[in-house]
Amino acid sequence: MRVFPSVHYTMGGLWIDYEADASGNIVAGSPRNHQTNIPGLFAAGEVDYEYHGANRLGANSLLSCFYGGMLAGPAMVNYAKGLERSCDAVPASVFEAERKRQEEAFRRICALQGTENPFVLHKELGEVMTDNVAVVRYNDKLQAADNAILAFMDRWKRIDIHDAATWANQAVSFTRQLWNMLELARVITLGALRRDESRGSHYKPDFPERNDGEWLKTTLATWTPSGPEFRYAPVDISLLRPEARKY
Amino acid sequence: MAKNTIELKIKRQDGPNAAARWEEFSIPYKPKMNVISALMEVRRHPYTVQGRKTTPPVWDANCLEEVCGACSMIINGKVRQACSALVDQLELPIVLEPMTKFPLVRDLVVDRQRMFDALKRMHAWIPIDGTYNLGPGPRVDPNTSAMAYSLARCMTCGCCLEVCPQITPTSTFIGAAAISQVRLFNMHPTGKMHARERLEALMGEGGLQDCGNAQNCVHACPKEIPLTESIAAMGRETTAYVLKRLFGG
Amino acid sequence: MATPAVWQFYLRRLHSLAGVFPIGVFLLEHFFGNAFATRGPEAYNRYVEFLLGMPYLPAMEIGLVFGPLLFHGIYGLFITAGGDAFHPAQGLGTRYHNVAYVLQRITGIILLLYISYHVWNTRVQAVFFGQHVDYAYMARYFAPAYEKAIYIVGILCACYHFAHGLFNVAYKWGLTVSAKAQQSMTYASLVVFAAMSAVGIHILFSFK
Ligand SMILES: Cc1cc2nc3c(=O)[nH]c(=O)nc-3n(C[C@H](O)[C@H](O)[C@H](O)COP(=O)(O)OP(=O)(O)OC[C@H]3O[C@@H](n4cnc5c(N)ncnc54)[C@H](O)[C@@H]3O)c2cc1C
Ligand code: HEM
Ligand code: SF4
Ligand code: SF4
Ligand code: FES
């Protein structure tokens, strides 16, 4: 069997909130815990950005999954209890409008009649990311990768879907996910391009040292129609001072 | 002997009620391919050998290391996982068909829901969730834990059901996998607390009694789970349970 | 949680039990008794008289033989219908236990026909038509080659069905759990099959 190093964890993920008390400890049960910036949408597990920073220590993913789940569960219950209206009170037209929007998105993909094959695009994207945005990173290669992703996004619009089935259509759902992958690939690539230091699994031979003075902060990317917008947030080190990692 | 191409023959069916058809594909040979990477190659160039453009074949896969069971299909007349079926070891053309004992979704994808329903009915889990610390779990001797490990490798892939004569589209038989899981959870020191509940479920409709002793299951299981030993062991456990209920206790 | 209906389980175990006791035990007795034919007409006729002179004979015949046989046989048809012996077993169809699964069902159906035929020509003739069934009658009856052929098939089916049934019982009731025990039981059942077949056919050819 062919053995190849592959991704087994995504550091970074959806931004989530938490509530800390005066001493910096988390307030269990707070509806803010694990809530994303979309009100009422909670995230726990590998999807959230919390806990691991620039590198996840071995075997700690399941730990954070459990911990995140233990916080998110009560948070969701308390959030729901605190609501003035339940979803029954939301007019049906809201759901209907969303259904229309999703069906429209599906139809748009079904109508793609260009020349590109989505599975080929996906393979090329993987190759670009593996070659340029793995652990060892150079700014020129990161820039080249972003240019390549932009070119993929252009080609995505010229996909030939060739499967208009409304039942078990993997080509359409794959193509839909592929667009999200492209968006996310840009976030990872541009975030890495900006961070001129080395930290965790982000290693730039041109900037080999960890630079806490400038970069002890979390990268926050916000979706905009013209690509990700970056901001930075401080890392909460009120309870634990960072140390050099020596293994 | 240098192969240049790999020929695949795939049974296609657009949906549960559509007619089945065969399509043949030829893809460039690369060393060390598996059936999934061959299928991936097909969908990157979805043209039959006759040069006719077709929809990308639909299949399921997830872990790619034979632990999730999603990619089970019939490969050259044998039911197994596509991800661990190495092209270099297969006769050409590689003939791919969906499993026959489960409702077809599309092409090579079937719906294994009946297996998950069976696990639910069999109470195939150990309820330890709670709001307080239960303390350290009981100790398990090495023999039991070795046996438990071998039973725990089940990935609900469906191979054992596919080859079982007692599994038909209309039968309610739960199949060897779920029977074996009852054994697993009933041998766990904490799981034992619900042993009665599981045995009752196992003796319910489509339960243990519907096994017809054909013993195909054990030969089809890719995880080499001793299924026929599990079935006999549950036969023994139910016998003991019934006698105990009849004659006191 | 509602208790699931377990009657199917009990019915299936009853079917299994009936195969050994009383049906299997009767089969052994039937072979043993008829083996007096190998000792000549007098020995055989004495055995028949002993049988006919047994107390509670009708009750035993109905309660221990025909009743259980009818139950086992008819429920056996339902069991057969519940599976698909000729399904595509994906390459495993020729394995011994799958063949045995198929044979258990085919021999069961043949037995249903054969036993009816056998009972019609022996017990029914005696009870309802006043035929005196003794050595001479049986020897006359077995004389044509086709009759012998039918009985050879019937005897082989009964012996295989019973012998492999013993394996099934051991498996189903959990007497043999380890793969090794099951393997030994498989061999043992084949030995039972061979031995009983030999005896059965020997008896058949003893009626001269
Ligand atoms: C090869 C490998 C080895 C690993 N080894 C370890 C280890 O040894 N120790 C360790 O701690 N961690 C390990 N990890 C990491 C760890 O396994 C994962 O981080 C963890 O399992 C993630 O759990 P999760 O519940 O957050 O997400 P997942 O387990 O990924 O669950 C997400 C679920 O969401 C479902 N889903 C996705 N999209 C939708 C949708 N649109 N609608 C509905 N459902 C959806 C998916 O089907 C899936 O069930 C490993 C990971 C890999 C890949
Ligand atoms: C000489 C008469 C018969 C004897 C001695 C006999 C004996 C047995 C035995 C011992 C078994 C094993 C039970 C088990 O599976 O646990 C069995 C099974 C079976 N018998 Fe019979 N049987 C006889 C007649 C019949 C007849 C007439 C039928 C009708 C079709 C039949 C159908 C079956 C079937 C289908 C099984 C398999 C049951 C299962 O797999 O659960 N048998 N029999
Ligand atoms: S017992 Fe084996 S064949 Fe059956 S579902 Fe589990 S892993 Fe698959
Ligand atoms: S022993 Fe035979 S009948 Fe029983 S579960 Fe296995 S394959 Fe099916
Ligand atoms: S993809 Fe999981 S078993 Fe093949």
Short mmCIF file of N, CA, C and O in Angstrom, two decimals, chain B residues 176-223:
data_model
loop_
_atom_site.label_atom_id
_atom_site.label_comp_id
_atom_site.label_asym_id
_atom_site.label_seq_id
_atom_site.Cartn_x
_atom_site.Cartn_y
_atom_site.Cartn_z
N ALA B 176 -25.01 -11.03 10.99
CA ALA B 176 -23.97 -11.45 11.91
C ALA B 176 -23.31 -10.28 12.66
O ALA B 176 -22.96 -10.40 13.82
N ALA B 177 -23.17 -9.15 11.99
CA ALA B 177 -22.45 -8.02 12.60
C ALA B 177 -23.11 -7.60 13.92
O ALA B 177 -22.44 -7.47 14.94
N ALA B 178 -24.42 -7.40 13.88
CA ALA B 178 -25.11 -6.92 15.08
C ALA B 178 -25.10 -7.99 16.18
O ALA B 178 -24.97 -7.67 17.37
N ILE B 179 -25.20 -9.27 15.78
CA ILE B 179 -25.16 -10.35 16.78
C ILE B 179 -23.82 -10.29 17.50
O ILE B 179 -23.73 -10.37 18.72
N SER B 180 -22.76 -10.11 16.71
CA SER B 180 -21.42 -10.08 17.27
C SER B 180 -21.23 -8.86 18.18
O SER B 180 -20.48 -8.91 19.16
N GLN B 181 -21.90 -7.77 17.85
CA GLN B 181 -21.78 -6.58 18.70
C GLN B 181 -22.48 -6.78 20.04
O GLN B 181 -22.03 -6.26 21.06
N VAL B 182 -23.57 -7.55 20.04
CA VAL B 182 -24.21 -7.87 21.33
C VAL B 182 -23.21 -8.62 22.20
O VAL B 182 -23.05 -8.34 23.38
N ARG B 183 -22.48 -9.54 21.57
CA ARG B 183 -21.47 -10.28 22.33
C ARG B 183 -20.44 -9.32 22.90
O ARG B 183 -20.07 -9.41 24.07
N LEU B 184 -19.98 -8.39 22.07
CA LEU B 184 -18.97 -7.43 22.50
C LEU B 184 -19.44 -6.64 23.73
O LEU B 184 -18.75 -6.56 24.74
N PHE B 185 -20.64 -6.07 23.62
CA PHE B 185 -21.09 -5.20 24.70
C PHE B 185 -21.53 -5.99 25.93
O PHE B 185 -21.46 -5.47 27.04
N ASN B 186 -21.94 -7.23 25.73
CA ASN B 186 -22.32 -8.04 26.88
C ASN B 186 -21.12 -8.59 27.63
O ASN B 186 -21.24 -9.03 28.76
N MET B 187 -19.93 -8.59 26.98
CA MET B 187 -18.77 -9.09 27.71
C MET B 187 -18.03 -7.96 28.43
O MET B 187 -17.15 -8.21 29.23
N HIS B 188 -18.44 -6.73 28.18
CA HIS B 188 -17.79 -5.60 28.86
C HIS B 188 -18.35 -5.48 30.28
O HIS B 188 -19.55 -5.57 30.49
N PRO B 189 -17.46 -5.29 31.26
CA PRO B 189 -17.94 -5.28 32.65
C PRO B 189 -19.03 -4.23 32.91
O PRO B 189 -19.93 -4.48 33.71
N THR B 190 -18.97 -3.09 32.27
CA THR B 190 -20.02 -2.10 32.45
C THR B 190 -21.19 -2.40 31.52
O THR B 190 -22.36 -2.24 31.88
N GLY B 191 -20.86 -2.85 30.31
CA GLY B 191 -21.91 -3.17 29.34
C GLY B 191 -22.82 -4.28 29.82
O GLY B 191 -24.00 -4.33 29.46
N LYS B 192 -22.26 -5.18 30.64
CA LYS B 192 -23.04 -6.31 31.18
C LYS B 192 -24.32 -5.85 31.86
O LYS B 192 -25.29 -6.59 31.90
N MET B 193 -24.29 -4.65 32.40
CA MET B 193 -25.46 -4.19 33.15
C MET B 193 -26.71 -4.14 32.28
O MET B 193 -27.82 -4.13 32.78
N HIS B 194 -26.51 -4.06 30.97
CA HIS B 194 -27.67 -4.05 30.07
C HIS B 194 -27.75 -5.35 29.27
O HIS B 194 -28.39 -5.39 28.23
N ALA B 195 -27.10 -6.41 29.77
CA ALA B 195 -27.05 -7.67 29.02
C ALA B 195 -28.45 -8.21 28.74
O ALA B 195 -28.76 -8.65 27.64
N ARG B 196 -29.31 -8.13 29.74
CA ARG B 196 -30.68 -8.67 29.59
C ARG B 196 -31.42 -7.96 28.48
O ARG B 196 -32.06 -8.59 27.64
N GLU B 197 -31.31 -6.64 28.49
CA GLU B 197 -31.99 -5.83 27.49
C GLU B 197 -31.53 -6.24 26.09
O GLU B 197 -32.33 -6.37 25.17
N ARG B 198 -30.20 -6.43 25.95
CA ARG B 198 -29.66 -6.81 24.64
C ARG B 198 -30.13 -8.20 24.24
O ARG B 198 -30.48 -8.44 23.08
N LEU B 199 -30.13 -9.14 25.20
CA LEU B 199 -30.56 -10.50 24.86
C LEU B 199 -32.02 -10.50 24.42
O LEU B 199 -32.39 -11.17 23.46
N GLU B 200 -32.85 -9.73 25.13
CA GLU B 200 -34.27 -9.66 24.74
C GLU B 200 -34.38 -9.13 23.32
O GLU B 200 -35.16 -9.63 22.51
N ALA B 201 -33.61 -8.11 23.02
CA ALA B 201 -33.65 -7.54 21.66
C ALA B 201 -33.14 -8.56 20.65
O ALA B 201 -33.69 -8.71 19.55
N LEU B 202 -32.11 -9.29 21.06
CA LEU B 202 -31.51 -10.28 20.16
C LEU B 202 -32.48 -11.42 19.87
O LEU B 202 -32.41 -12.06 18.82
N MET B 203 -33.40 -11.67 20.80
CA MET B 203 -34.39 -12.73 20.61
C MET B 203 -35.66 -12.19 19.96
O MET B 203 -36.63 -12.93 19.78
N GLY B 204 -35.65 -10.91 19.61
CA GLY B 204 -36.83 -10.31 18.99
C GLY B 204 -36.88 -10.59 17.51
O GLY B 204 -36.15 -11.44 16.98
N GLU B 205 -37.75 -9.86 16.84
CA GLU B 205 -37.95 -10.12 15.42
C GLU B 205 -36.65 -9.95 14.64
O GLU B 205 -35.90 -9.00 14.85
N GLY B 206 -36.39 -10.89 13.74
CA GLY B 206 -35.19 -10.82 12.91
C GLY B 206 -33.92 -11.05 13.69
O GLY B 206 -32.83 -10.72 13.22
N GLY B 207 -34.04 -11.59 14.87
CA GLY B 207 -32.87 -11.73 15.74
C GLY B 207 -32.05 -12.98 15.47
O GLY B 207 -32.10 -13.57 14.38
N LEU B 208 -31.31 -13.37 16.50
CA LEU B 208 -30.38 -14.50 16.42
C LEU B 208 -30.96 -15.73 15.75
O LEU B 208 -30.31 -16.41 14.97
N GLN B 209 -32.24 -16.01 16.06
CA GLN B 209 -32.85 -17.25 15.57
C GLN B 209 -32.89 -17.34 14.06
O GLN B 209 -32.99 -18.43 13.49
N ASP B 210 -32.80 -16.21 13.37
CA ASP B 210 -32.92 -16.26 11.92
C ASP B 210 -31.63 -16.67 11.22
O ASP B 210 -31.60 -16.84 10.00
N CYS B 211 -30.55 -16.84 11.98
CA CYS B 211 -29.32 -17.34 11.36
C CYS B 211 -29.55 -18.77 10.92
O CYS B 211 -30.11 -19.57 11.65
N GLY B 212 -29.12 -19.09 9.70
CA GLY B 212 -29.33 -20.43 9.16
C GLY B 212 -28.06 -21.26 9.10
O GLY B 212 -28.02 -22.27 8.42
N ASN B 213 -27.03 -20.81 9.77
CA ASN B 213 -25.78 -21.58 9.92
C ASN B 213 -25.01 -21.77 8.61
O ASN B 213 -24.27 -22.74 8.47
N ALA B 214 -25.16 -20.91 7.66
CA ALA B 214 -24.43 -21.10 6.39
C ALA B 214 -22.96 -20.72 6.54
O ALA B 214 -22.12 -21.12 5.74
N GLN B 215 -22.65 -19.93 7.55
CA GLN B 215 -21.27 -19.59 7.89
C GLN B 215 -20.49 -18.89 6.77
O GLN B 215 -19.27 -18.99 6.71
N ASN B 216 -21.19 -18.22 5.90
CA ASN B 216 -20.48 -17.43 4.89
C ASN B 216 -19.90 -16.17 5.50
O ASN B 216 -18.84 -15.69 5.09
N CYS B 217 -20.65 -15.62 6.46
CA CYS B 217 -20.29 -14.33 7.04
C CYS B 217 -18.84 -14.29 7.48
O CYS B 217 -18.11 -13.35 7.17
N VAL B 218 -18.44 -15.32 8.19
CA VAL B 218 -17.12 -15.29 8.81
C VAL B 218 -16.01 -15.28 7.74
O VAL B 218 -14.93 -14.75 7.95
N HIS B 219 -16.32 -15.83 6.57
CA HIS B 219 -15.33 -15.84 5.50
C HIS B 219 -15.32 -14.55 4.70
O HIS B 219 -14.39 -14.30 3.94
N ALA B 220 -16.36 -13.76 4.84
CA ALA B 220 -16.42 -12.51 4.09
C ALA B 220 -15.90 -11.34 4.90
O ALA B 220 -15.56 -10.29 4.34
N CYS B 221 -15.81 -11.50 6.22
CA CYS B 221 -15.48 -10.35 7.06
C CYS B 221 -14.03 -9.89 6.84
O CYS B 221 -13.09 -10.64 7.09
N PRO B 222 -13.85 -8.66 6.36
CA PRO B 222 -12.50 -8.17 6.10
C PRO B 222 -11.71 -7.96 7.39
O PRO B 222 -10.48 -7.92 7.35
N LYS B 223 -12.39 -7.82 8.50
CA LYS B 223 -11.68 -7.60 9.76
C LYS B 223 -11.46 -8.92 10.50
O LYS B 223 -11.06 -8.92 11.66
#
